[in-house]
Coordinates of C-alpha atoms in Angstrom, one line a residue:
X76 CA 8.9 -19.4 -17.5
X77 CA 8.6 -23.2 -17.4
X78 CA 10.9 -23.4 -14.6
X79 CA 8.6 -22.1 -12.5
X80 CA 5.9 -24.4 -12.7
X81 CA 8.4 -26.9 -12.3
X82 CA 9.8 -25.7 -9.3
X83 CA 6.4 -25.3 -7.9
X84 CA 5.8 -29.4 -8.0
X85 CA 9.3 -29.5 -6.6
X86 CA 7.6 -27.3 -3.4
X87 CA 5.1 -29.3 -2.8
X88 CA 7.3 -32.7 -2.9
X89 CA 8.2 -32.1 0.4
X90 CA 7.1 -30.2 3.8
X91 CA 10.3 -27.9 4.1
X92 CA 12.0 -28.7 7.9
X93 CA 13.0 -25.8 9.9
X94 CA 15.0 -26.2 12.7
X95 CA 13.5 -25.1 16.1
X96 CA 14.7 -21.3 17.1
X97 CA 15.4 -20.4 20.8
X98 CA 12.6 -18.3 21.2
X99 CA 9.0 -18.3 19.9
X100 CA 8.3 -17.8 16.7
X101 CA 4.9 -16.3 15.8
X102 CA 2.4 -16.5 12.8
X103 CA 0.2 -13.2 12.2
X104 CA -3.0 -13.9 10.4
X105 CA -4.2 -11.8 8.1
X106 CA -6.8 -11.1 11.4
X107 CA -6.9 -12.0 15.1
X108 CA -4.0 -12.1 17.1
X109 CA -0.5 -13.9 16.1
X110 CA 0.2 -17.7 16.8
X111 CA 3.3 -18.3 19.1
X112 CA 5.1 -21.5 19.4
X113 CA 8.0 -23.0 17.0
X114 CA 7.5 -23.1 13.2
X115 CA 8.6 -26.4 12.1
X116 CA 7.4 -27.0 8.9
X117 CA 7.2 -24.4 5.6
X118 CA 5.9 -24.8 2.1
X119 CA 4.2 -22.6 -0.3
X120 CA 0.4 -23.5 1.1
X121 CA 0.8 -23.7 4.6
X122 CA 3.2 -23.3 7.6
X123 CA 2.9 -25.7 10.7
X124 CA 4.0 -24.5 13.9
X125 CA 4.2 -26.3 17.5
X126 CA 2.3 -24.7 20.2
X127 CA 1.8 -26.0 23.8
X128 CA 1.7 -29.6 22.3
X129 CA -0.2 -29.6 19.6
X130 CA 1.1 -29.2 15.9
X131 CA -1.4 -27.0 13.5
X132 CA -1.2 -26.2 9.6
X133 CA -1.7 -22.7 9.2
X134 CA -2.3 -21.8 5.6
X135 CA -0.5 -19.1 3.7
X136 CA -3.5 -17.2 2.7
X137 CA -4.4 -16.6 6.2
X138 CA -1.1 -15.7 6.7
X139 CA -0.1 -11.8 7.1
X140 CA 3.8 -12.1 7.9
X141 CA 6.2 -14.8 9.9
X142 CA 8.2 -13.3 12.7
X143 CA 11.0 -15.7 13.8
X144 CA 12.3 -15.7 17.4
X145 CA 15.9 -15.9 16.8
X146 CA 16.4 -13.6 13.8
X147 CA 18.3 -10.1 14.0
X148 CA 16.4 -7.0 14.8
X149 CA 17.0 -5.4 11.5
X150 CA 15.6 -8.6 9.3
X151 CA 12.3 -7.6 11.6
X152 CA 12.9 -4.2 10.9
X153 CA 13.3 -4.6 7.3
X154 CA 10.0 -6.6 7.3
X155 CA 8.0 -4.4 8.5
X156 CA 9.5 -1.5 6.1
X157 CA 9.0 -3.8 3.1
X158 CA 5.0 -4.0 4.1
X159 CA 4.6 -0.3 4.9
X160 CA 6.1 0.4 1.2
X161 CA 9.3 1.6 2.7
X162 CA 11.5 -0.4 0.6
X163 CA 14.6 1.6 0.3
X164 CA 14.7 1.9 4.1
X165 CA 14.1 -2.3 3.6
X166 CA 17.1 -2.3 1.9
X167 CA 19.0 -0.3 3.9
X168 CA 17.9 -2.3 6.9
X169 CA 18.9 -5.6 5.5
X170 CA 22.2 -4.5 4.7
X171 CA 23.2 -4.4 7.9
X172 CA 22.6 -8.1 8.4
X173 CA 25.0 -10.4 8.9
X174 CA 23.6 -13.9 7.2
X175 CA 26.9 -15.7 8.2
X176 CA 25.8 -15.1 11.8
X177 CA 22.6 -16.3 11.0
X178 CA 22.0 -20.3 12.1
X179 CA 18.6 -20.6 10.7
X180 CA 17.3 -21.2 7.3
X181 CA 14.3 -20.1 7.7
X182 CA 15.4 -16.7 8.6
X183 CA 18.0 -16.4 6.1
X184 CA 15.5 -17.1 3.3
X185 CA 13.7 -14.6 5.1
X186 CA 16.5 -11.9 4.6
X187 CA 16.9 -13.4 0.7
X188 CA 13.0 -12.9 -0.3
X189 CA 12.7 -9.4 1.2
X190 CA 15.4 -8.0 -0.3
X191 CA 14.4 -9.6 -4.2
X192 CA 11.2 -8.4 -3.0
X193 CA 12.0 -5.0 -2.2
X194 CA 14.3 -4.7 -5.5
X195 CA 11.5 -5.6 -7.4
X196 CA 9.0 -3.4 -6.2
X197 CA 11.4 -0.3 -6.6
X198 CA 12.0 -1.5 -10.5
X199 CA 8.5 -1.5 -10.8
X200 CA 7.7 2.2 -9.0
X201 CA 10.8 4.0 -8.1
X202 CA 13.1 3.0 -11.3
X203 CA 15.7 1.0 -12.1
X204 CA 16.6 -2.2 -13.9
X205 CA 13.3 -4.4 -14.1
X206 CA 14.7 -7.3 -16.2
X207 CA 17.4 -7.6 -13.6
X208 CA 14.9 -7.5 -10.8
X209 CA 13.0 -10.1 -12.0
X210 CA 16.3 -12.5 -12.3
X211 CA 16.9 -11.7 -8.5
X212 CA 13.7 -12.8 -7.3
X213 CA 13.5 -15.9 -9.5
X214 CA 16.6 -16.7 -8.6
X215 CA 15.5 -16.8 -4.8
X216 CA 12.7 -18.7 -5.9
X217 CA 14.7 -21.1 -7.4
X218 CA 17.0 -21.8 -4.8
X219 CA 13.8 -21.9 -2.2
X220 CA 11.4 -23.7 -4.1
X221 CA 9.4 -24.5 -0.7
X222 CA 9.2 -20.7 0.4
X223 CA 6.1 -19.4 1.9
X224 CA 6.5 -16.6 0.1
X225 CA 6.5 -18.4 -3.4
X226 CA 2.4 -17.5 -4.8
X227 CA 3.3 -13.7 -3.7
X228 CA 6.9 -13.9 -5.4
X229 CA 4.8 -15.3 -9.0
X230 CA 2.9 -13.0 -9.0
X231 CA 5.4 -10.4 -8.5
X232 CA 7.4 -12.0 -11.2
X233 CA 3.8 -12.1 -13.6
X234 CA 4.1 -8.0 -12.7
X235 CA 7.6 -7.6 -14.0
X236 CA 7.3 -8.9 -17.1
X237 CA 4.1 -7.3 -17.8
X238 CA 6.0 -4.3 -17.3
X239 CA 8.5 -5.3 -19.4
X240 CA 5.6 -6.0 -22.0
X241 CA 6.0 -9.3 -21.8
X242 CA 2.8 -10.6 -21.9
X243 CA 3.3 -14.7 -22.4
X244 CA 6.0 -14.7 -20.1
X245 CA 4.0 -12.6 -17.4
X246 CA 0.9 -14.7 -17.7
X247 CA 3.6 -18.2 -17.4
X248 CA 4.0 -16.8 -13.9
X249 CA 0.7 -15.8 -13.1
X250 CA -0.8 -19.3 -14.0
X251 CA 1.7 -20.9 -11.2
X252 CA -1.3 -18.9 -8.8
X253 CA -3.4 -21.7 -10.6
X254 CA -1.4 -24.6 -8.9
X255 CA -2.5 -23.7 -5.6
X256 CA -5.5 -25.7 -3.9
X257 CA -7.4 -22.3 -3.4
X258 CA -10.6 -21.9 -5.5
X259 CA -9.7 -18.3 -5.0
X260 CA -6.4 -18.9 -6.2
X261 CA -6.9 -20.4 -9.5
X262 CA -9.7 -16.9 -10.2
X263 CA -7.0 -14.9 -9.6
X264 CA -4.6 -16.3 -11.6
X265 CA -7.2 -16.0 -14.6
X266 CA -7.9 -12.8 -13.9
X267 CA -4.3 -11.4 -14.3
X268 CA -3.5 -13.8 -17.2
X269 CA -6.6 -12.4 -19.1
X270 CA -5.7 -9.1 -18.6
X271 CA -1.9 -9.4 -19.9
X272 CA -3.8 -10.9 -23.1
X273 CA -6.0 -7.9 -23.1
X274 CA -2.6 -5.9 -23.0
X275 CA -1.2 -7.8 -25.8
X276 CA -4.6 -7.2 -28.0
X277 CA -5.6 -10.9 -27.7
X278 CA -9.0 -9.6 -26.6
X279 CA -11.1 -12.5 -27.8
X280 CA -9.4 -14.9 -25.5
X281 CA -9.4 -12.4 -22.6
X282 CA -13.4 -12.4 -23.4
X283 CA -13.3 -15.4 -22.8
X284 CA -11.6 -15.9 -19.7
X285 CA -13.2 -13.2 -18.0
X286 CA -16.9 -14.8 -19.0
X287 CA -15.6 -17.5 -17.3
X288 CA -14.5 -15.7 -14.2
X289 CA -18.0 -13.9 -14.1
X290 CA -20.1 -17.3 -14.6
X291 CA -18.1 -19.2 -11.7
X292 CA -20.6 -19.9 -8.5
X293 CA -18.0 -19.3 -5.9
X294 CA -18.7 -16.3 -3.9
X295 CA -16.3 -15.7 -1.2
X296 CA -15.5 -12.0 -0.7
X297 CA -11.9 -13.0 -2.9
X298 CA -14.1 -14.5 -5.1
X299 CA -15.8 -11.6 -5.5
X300 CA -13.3 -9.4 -5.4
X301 CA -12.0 -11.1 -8.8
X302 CA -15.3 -11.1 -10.5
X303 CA -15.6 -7.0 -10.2
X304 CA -11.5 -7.1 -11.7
X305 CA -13.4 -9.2 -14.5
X306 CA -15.9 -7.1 -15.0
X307 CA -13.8 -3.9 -14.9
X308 CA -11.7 -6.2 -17.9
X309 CA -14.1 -7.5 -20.0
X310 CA -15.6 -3.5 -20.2
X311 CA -11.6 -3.0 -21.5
X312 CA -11.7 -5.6 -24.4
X313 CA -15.1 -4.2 -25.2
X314 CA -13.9 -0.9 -25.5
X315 CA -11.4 -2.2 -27.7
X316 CA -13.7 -4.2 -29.8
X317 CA -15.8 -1.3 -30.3
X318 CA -18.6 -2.3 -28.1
X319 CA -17.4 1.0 -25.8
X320 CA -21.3 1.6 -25.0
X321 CA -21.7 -1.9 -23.7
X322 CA -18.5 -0.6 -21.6
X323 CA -19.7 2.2 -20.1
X324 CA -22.8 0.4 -18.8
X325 CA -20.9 -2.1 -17.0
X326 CA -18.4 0.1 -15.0
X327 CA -21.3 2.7 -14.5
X328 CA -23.0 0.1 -12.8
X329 CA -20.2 -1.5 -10.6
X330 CA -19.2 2.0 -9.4
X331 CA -23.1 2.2 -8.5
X332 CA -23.0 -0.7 -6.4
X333 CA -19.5 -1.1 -5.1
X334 CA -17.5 0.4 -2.1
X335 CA -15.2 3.2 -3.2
X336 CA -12.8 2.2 -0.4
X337 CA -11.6 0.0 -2.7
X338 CA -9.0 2.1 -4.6
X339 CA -7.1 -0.9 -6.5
X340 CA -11.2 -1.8 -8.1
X341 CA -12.1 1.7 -8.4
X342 CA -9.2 3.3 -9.9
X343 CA -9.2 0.3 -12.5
X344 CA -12.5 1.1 -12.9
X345 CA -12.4 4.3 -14.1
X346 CA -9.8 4.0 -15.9
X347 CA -11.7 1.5 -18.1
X348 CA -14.4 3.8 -18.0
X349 CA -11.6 6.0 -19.6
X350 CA -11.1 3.9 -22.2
X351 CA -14.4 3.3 -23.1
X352 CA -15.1 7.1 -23.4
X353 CA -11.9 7.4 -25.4
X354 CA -13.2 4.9 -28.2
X355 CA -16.5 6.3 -28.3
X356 CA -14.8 9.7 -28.9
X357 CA -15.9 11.8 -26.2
X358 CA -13.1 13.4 -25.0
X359 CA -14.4 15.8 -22.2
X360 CA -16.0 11.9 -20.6
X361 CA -12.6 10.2 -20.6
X362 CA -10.8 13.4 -19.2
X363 CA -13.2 13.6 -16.5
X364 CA -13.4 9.5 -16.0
X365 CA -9.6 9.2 -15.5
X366 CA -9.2 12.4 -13.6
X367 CA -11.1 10.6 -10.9
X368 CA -8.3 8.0 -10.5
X369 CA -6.2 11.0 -10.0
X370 CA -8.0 12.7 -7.8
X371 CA -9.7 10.4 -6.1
X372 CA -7.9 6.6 -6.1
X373 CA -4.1 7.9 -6.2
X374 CA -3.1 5.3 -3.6
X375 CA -3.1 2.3 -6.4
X376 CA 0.1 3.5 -7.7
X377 CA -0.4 1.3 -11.3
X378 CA -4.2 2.5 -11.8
X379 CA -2.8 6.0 -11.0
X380 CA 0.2 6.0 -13.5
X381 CA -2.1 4.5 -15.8
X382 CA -4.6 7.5 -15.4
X383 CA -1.6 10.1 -15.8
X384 CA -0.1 9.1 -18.9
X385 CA -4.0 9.7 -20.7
X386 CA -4.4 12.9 -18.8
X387 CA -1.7 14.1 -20.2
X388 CA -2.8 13.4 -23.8
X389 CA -6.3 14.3 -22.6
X390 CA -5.1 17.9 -21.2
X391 CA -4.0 18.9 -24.3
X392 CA -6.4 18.2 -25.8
X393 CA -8.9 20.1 -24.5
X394 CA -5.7 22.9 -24.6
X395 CA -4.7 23.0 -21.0
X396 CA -1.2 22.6 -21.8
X397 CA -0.2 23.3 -18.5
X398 CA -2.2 20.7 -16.8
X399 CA -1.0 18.4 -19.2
X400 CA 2.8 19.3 -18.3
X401 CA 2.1 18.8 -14.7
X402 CA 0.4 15.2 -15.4
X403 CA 3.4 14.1 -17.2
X404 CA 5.9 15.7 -14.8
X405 CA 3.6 14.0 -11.5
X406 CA 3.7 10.9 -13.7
X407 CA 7.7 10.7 -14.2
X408 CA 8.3 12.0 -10.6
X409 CA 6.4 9.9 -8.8
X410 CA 6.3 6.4 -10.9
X411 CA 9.4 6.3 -13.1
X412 CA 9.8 2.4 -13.0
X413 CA 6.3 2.0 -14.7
X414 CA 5.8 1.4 -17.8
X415 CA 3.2 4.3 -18.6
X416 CA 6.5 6.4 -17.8
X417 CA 7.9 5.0 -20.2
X418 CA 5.3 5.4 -23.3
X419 CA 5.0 9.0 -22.1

């Protein structure tokens, strides 16, 4: 939505004061050890903290988590739950929080984004009401416009609506990824807005973007990172423009090349793979091409609901009837709040 972009410039208007806690606060990078002192200062791109006299900007892409040191045990708690993927427990912690008792801001806001946060990560993964889980968390966002949190709660909100098959509206929130002063940033933002045009058979214009992606000279490992989720696109929209052999060579190549660690890049990857096989009409290649997702790259939870709802077409094809009843049972069980549930 609109609103968002607008609140964005509404962020960045001010540095957000935060008034000094009791205790140490501490910043955890996304390596090293944490930062203690008093945070002082929060927007979406950095957050400055005082320590032993001297005031730093740390920014928020370095930045792993915020621990605060007056907040309650169970906001801490319910952090930490959130990260691990324990959301319901998140929940559960967070209930038991008072915010009236709580004198800080920052914390509170703190208690605010993890629970939108965790609400919208069920809706898309456990079940339940996605449209109103998107509401919640821009609703936080738009009562804490200068939130730390506010590129990860975007993109969350992009991920919604894409589940939602709301492709305009998902790539509105994506591009506020674009607003940031982070090279990185702005690829990643194209990257996901290309590949909700992709999804909404606007393939040309996906070309496009992801050409652009792939011809950029920036090549930090994020940089990177979102050339190969280009790559693993574009070989999508040729699939889908019937140059699938074109396709094939891409991803073949990439999985050649690339660490298989990565299980977010490689179960995308052969899941396009998938696709291209499926357009080229060789069913035994796409079975065995998205069964590797399965098997192999189960720990992206989209990728892997992605590859379950073809397997089970792909099963019966091939008349495993069985093995198709167990994809879409896995498939319903274990992801009911995605959208390939839903088309099953």
């Amino acid at each position: 939505m609109k609103r968002c972009l607008a609140l964005l410039a509404l962020a960045f208007s001010v540095l957000a004061a935060t008034p000094a806690p009791a205790q140490q606060d501490q910043i955890f990078g996304k390596t090293g050890t944490p930062i203690r002192g008093t945070i002082v200062g929060i927007s979406p791109t950095s957050v400055r903290i005082e320590t032993t006299g001297v005031t730093r900007d740390i920014e928020v892409r370095e930045i792993q988590k915020l621990v605060f040191g007056d907040e309650p045990a169970d906001v801490g708690t319910a952090r930490e739950q959130a990260l691990a993927g324990q959301y319901e427990n998140a929940l559960a912690s967070l209930k038991k929080v008072n915010l009236a008792e709580i004198q800080t801001d920052a914390v509170k806001q703190e208690a605010g984004y993890y629970a939108a946060y965790c609400n919208a990560k069920l809706a898309l993964t456990a079940g339940g009401d996605r449209r109103v889980a998107r509401d919640g968390l821009f609703e936080f966002i738009r009562a804490n416009p200068a939130t730390y949190h506010f590129f990860e709660a975007a993109q969350l909100l992009g991920d919604l609506s894409f589940a939602l098959n709301e492709y305009a509206e998902a790539s509105k929130y994506y591009g506020a990824l674009a607003k940031a002063d982070w090279p990185e940033y702005k690829m990643r933002a194209a990257v996901l807005q290309a590949r909700a045009q992709s999804a909404e058979g606007k393939f040309a214009e996906a070309m496009a973007a992801y050409d652009q992606i792939l011809a950029s000279g920036l090549n930090t490992p994020e940089a990177v990172e979102q050339k190969m989720q280009a790559s693993v696109g574009r070989a999508v929209c040729l699939a889908a423009t019937g140059r699938h052999e074109e396709g094939i060579t891409i991803i073949e190549d990439l999985i050649a090349k690339h660490d298989p660690n990565d299980a977010s890049l490689f179960g995308r990857a052969y899941n396009a793979l998938g696709a291209c096989y499926l357009k080229a009409g060789k069913t035994q290649e796409a079975l065995m091409a998205y069964l590797h997702t399965d098997v192999l790259f189960f720990t992206d939870g989209e990728s892997h609901a992605e590859a379950l709802y073809h397997l089970t077409k792909l099963w019966a094809a091939v008349n495993k009837s069985d093995r198709a009843v167990e994809a879409g049972n896995t498939l319903r069980s274990r992801y009911p709040g995605s959208r390939w549930a839903t088309m099953n």
